[in-house]
Amino acid sequence: MMKGSPNFWRSALLASAALAAAPVMVGAVNAAPAKSKAAPAAAPLTEAQVDARVDALMAQMTTEEKVGQLIQYFNFGGTGEQAAPLEKEVAAGRAGSLLFMTDPVQINRMQRIAVEQSRLKIPLLFGFDVIHGLRTVMPVPIAVAASWDPKVAEAGQTVAAAEARAVGIHWAFAPMVDIARDQRWGRMVEGAGEDPFLGSAMAAAQVRGFQGAYLGAPGRIIAGPKHFAGYGASLGGRDYDEVNISDNELWNVYLPPFQAAIEAGAGNIMSAYMGLNGTPASGNRWLLTDVLRGRWGFKGFVVTDAGAARDLSTHGYAADDADAATRALNAGVDMEMGISPGKTAFQHLPEQIAAGKVKMADIDTAVRRVLAAKIRMGLFENPYVDVASATKVLADPAHRDVSRRAAEASFVLLHNAGNLLPLNRTGVKSIAVIGPMADSARDTIGPWVFDVKSAETVTVLAGIKAKLGAGANVAYAPGVSTPKRVNGSFFDEMGLNKQTYVEVDDNAAIAEAVAKAKASDVAVLVLGEPQNMIGEYASRSSLDLPGRQQELLNAVIATGKPVVVLLMSARPLDLKGAKPGALMNIWYPGTQGGTAVANVLFGDAAPAGRLPFSWARSVGQLPMIYSHLTGHQPSTADKHYGDAPSTPLYPFGYGLSYSTFSYANLSVAKGKIAPGESVEVSVDVKNTGTRPADEVAQLYIHQRHGSSARPVRELKGFSRITLAPGEVRKVTFRLSPKELTYWSAAKGAYVQDETVFDLYAGGDSTAPLATTLSVAKN
């Protein structure tokens, strides 16, 4: 069976779930022995049980203690005088949560202060940016989305949850479910791309991976989908800038992944930094209360993004910090992610209560939500973590296997002239591996990794060397220096997520790379964006290869040798028409990235990733989406630029394989259904090549007419399947009223029209195989 097949992910989920369910032992670390605690609950507590325990606590709490539960502080691991103000707040019961701690020894130390020194002994909730792994780093989220397999996402976050819970982290500030349609925006690396249907599937899968069957499941953590809502639509793709979204886009594009995450059981939601349609998201009552709780019934707690409550005054929305606290709480925020003691908005809540600007009932509601999360997570019974047990969990080799297979499932083969790939392991006697990221462990694991373990990361160069062993000569040349940002990264400045640089004489290094390419049977270039050029505060105004990489690429291609380009990138890049023999996007593939790359390069695994966004030809085309409305002159839609095609270089859903596939017999179980009915749509998919391989079958719809104009195509079904050579499989999709309903701005409501749908099935969003479906009452 092919590596990365659906059967593997079913097995991986079972194995990861079993490991995650192993109880975390309670023990003392550098302190007196802790009291013996009960094992984690084997089943979820009922609402009545949780309510009774919350009631008992609330009856004892002062106003100051209640407000304390609503404040979260950063803790970067300081000790002594540096830590004293924070420790004082914890001991006084004026802190409900800490973030940014990963050392179980320090987590236990802070937890002891809360449990053993505060009056009511309420434990702390520890949160962290567990974006794509903790010790074992998975491919970045946009790469996992490119697998088009929710089981891959669920398995990865199951491992992440097990590792996080083992060290004492209870809550992930993830998944990020923001839709990204302007690829200049750096944080698209954390999401699932441009499409709400794919994004919703990945959002729900990640919530299941983090939380398991219920909130508080052993070895699992609270999922915190973010950033509610619309953050990915910032003007010009510039991080933190304002967002202006029509009702049509908000309800049909940007909100569905959040709703899917909530339906999957997410225990937390993070509110966004930016202004949404003129009102800051973290002070937007319509968003946080009317929609999130009123319409969707969300019962968890809402936390702001870092400093977003105080930022209400920065936005010119609140008068000062005290007013900001009032506006945020009244909007529906339950917890402020503050910075440090004395620098929060919510510290002013007691005075706002006294002034009659905040109701104690609203404070109580927020506190109840936070306490309920702590109770469900079993923190009162099991506040501490066993360091020895954590060490074993972090070192589990099964986690690395999940990471490797996730990477193999995510690679998108974009071009493969003459079937250059896979390379013949016995036929290739010499290979030149070129590029500043080819041997960069830091770039291989990507952004949002703060506890970097470079020695555990397999680079592309290391993976190829290990694969070929003594059977071939592997020469390495960096080619050019690692390019630096014009405007630096605050992560680098803070010493977090820090970039490592290759610094060479570019002219001499290019010449060396060319010479090594000429002396080799094949050249593999690892190019793209260093990891600090993507992520938060990492927007770009260009899609060009950074630095002098384009010059290096052109020079190596000019040698006439076979050239394979591997792109480390989370956005489309413009190669300026350069034509390497093969082009594959490997994203930022994680801890086992180099091993996965080598397996795919030499055919031990086959690429089957598909693009989760439309690959623009240049930055001037952005934003470019496949699901646009039909324009005034659809016959000339590909000619709307006078100087270039108005089409993407590679369409949404696109990706090649080491095999080929055909589609036939697209059919609908019933050609006509009534509103409210569901129908099955099926298509035969055949592997017409000579290799077993995975294909991603995709179903798109187009509504011809109705209450509002609808996009030319919308993804409404997909299935990743493994086919043997010559095998034919019938893939069946179900179209329910949910898939056929949309928000109509003209009606101000969700509608399902009586209409005709065009249905398309194939391997990407341009699928030509079509049929129709009618929806009518009689």
Phi, psi and omega in degrees: 000142181296143175297144179082012181288164179305325179298323178299316185291328174297317179294319181297320179296319179295316181294317180294322179294321179295319179293318181295332182281349178298130185296140174277119184287147178266132179201165180268148178229114179055036181201178177297152182304141178280159176294149176293136182240158178287156177293157179303151181299136180276351180214155182293146174289149176283162178298322180297319178296316180295315181300319181296319180289323177295316180303317182296321178290314184299327181295340183260351191272140172277167177301318180298318180291324177296312180298324179302324179294344184262009182239132176243136181241146168290144171221109182268017173090018179290158178227173177065221183298327180297323184270348188303314181299320180292317180298325178297317179295318180296314181297329180275359181077024182254022175217129181261340186204150173235152177226159175083021175252134179231351180276115183299331178296314181288326176298315177299321181298314181290324179295324178296323178299316180292314187281327187255346182244332181286156187299315185261359175057039179277124183290158176278151172256122182258126179242159180200157177281076176273080189277310178217051177117166176247273174281312175275114184267122175278167169305154180300156186304323179295329176291316179298322176299326179292345174291338185052039181219102181303334179295328177295315179296317182294317180296318180297316181283340172294317176296315180302318180296317180300316181290318180296313182295327181297328181266357177108008176275135184249352195205129177256137172275065185192160005279154169277121186244017178293132173285136181240114181245351172247107191283004169287340182289122186291332186281003174298341178298335183270351187249204185242013175100213193264348192252131183288333180289311176296317180299322179293319180296318180289324178297311181296320181296320180292322176299316178298320179295315180294313193261339184074207186288337182199160179293120183104004178300141183304137178074009180242167182227168180286132174273139180233076179307142183213165356249116190280113355214156175089007185304329183288355183256026182299146183305128176065013184069018183271120182304138176081347181289165185296162180233131175232110187235134177292161175303319181303311181288320182300309185283326185266340186240306192271332182274328184307318179297327176293316179298320179297320179295321179291318178296333177281353174107013183309132183271349183216154171228138175257130177277153189274162178291314204276171174281134178246113179051040174097349179237126178305136185300325182280000174233020188261097184296322178302317183287309189278338181245305184296313182277303188299313184262316183291308184279318187262347177072029180295132184246358181279200181246152181252130175243147175282161166290170188303118176073007187290337177290310178299330182293348177300330175279327176300321180290350185079023180260318178253154183285323182199187183297321180295316177295323178298318178300316180298314183294319180295312181296315181293335178286332181131008175284136178257331182219136176264126170278095183272186181256299181204163179307134181089355182233049176230160173278320187292345176297343180270359183298319178304318180290330178287328174294314181298327181277357179080013181270342177230134179275138177299329179298324179287324174299313181300320179299315180295317180297319179302319181294320180291313180297322180299320179297318180295320180293313180297329179280357177074024185287334178288327178275327186226072183283337188251170181235147178269117185295320181297318178295320180299318181300320180293318181296316182296333183267003186297118181295337178298330178293321179294327179294319177298319179298315181297312182293327175296318178297314179302323181286343189262340187295136181248113176278116186263331184206139182206072184297130177062023182052046177304320175260146001283152177288149178276111185299323181277335182277334180274112181263342179211140183218135177258120177256119193231142173130147184292344180257000183295330180235030181258105178297323183296319179285328182299321181275343173084184183283175179062039172231114187256339178251079189283126175244080187300325183295339181269354185264132178264114178283169178299316179300313181296322179295318179293318179298317180294324181292317186272334181055224181276002185282349181206155176272122178251112179258142181239140173216128180294332175083305178210169177287156170292122182291151179250155180286148173291311174254118190294166178271132178291337175297317178297317183295328180273355182079016180251145175056028197292136180282143170254147188238141166266125181237112182223169169284107188301319181299312180293322182291323176295317178299320178295318180297318179298316180297318180290326176295316180298327183274001185243161177289326182209149176246132176246114180259126176254104186236174177138208183255127172306152188298338179276004173263006178224152181112199181294140180055040183220044174284156179229148177266001184222152172253011179290155170299130183292156176062221183254026181296324179298319178297318177298315180300312181299320182293321181287320177299323182296345178291341182083357178284154174300132184235126173250125177254125175251118182264122166268104185196154174243006176223163176294143177240149183261110181271010174058037177081002178298142186238079172290162179296322178220146180224124180223132176272117179255004178056220169243099201277356172094191188306320182255025185302314182295322177295317179297317179300314181297319179300319181285319180303321186255014169083008175285344170218154183247138179290137177215014176293154179229146185296130175268011176209164174280132184271102183292151178286327180203168182296335181293345179276347188284146352283144178233122181230152179282331188264050179273167177282157175292129183274184182296325179231076184299334181293340180244020185300333180275005184233024185282349167261139180282345187243000183195161176297151179263031182237157178288159174291318175227131185283162173305137179085001186278148173177142179266172180224174170276000173234185177230158185222151174231155180237140180206164172059047173290123184216156178245134183302322175226127182287344181219130177229162176270156175305137181094347179270160175249162180210149177261140178238132182230156178210144177269128179245130182238136171277106183266006180260197185249002181240145168293141184197163175266143172233149175250103178281134187232140178242129180236152177232157170220122177274123187289323182201163180166203182295330177220159173289142183241159184302157180298326175207146175223132175294130178224009176184145174204155181207122176270122185232155176252127182235137172282161177305130180081352183287140175244133177227137175275120178257128184245132177245152178244120174262112178258174176305330180300318181286338184258003180254149180211166176274123177260117178295331179293326180266340184067031184197168172285139180223152165236113186274154163280118190195186175241135177250135166271132180245138181229140177227143180169199186265359173197184188288354177263013185314126183272339184290124190223155169208186183228160176221131177256140175240116182206155183288330180209000000 
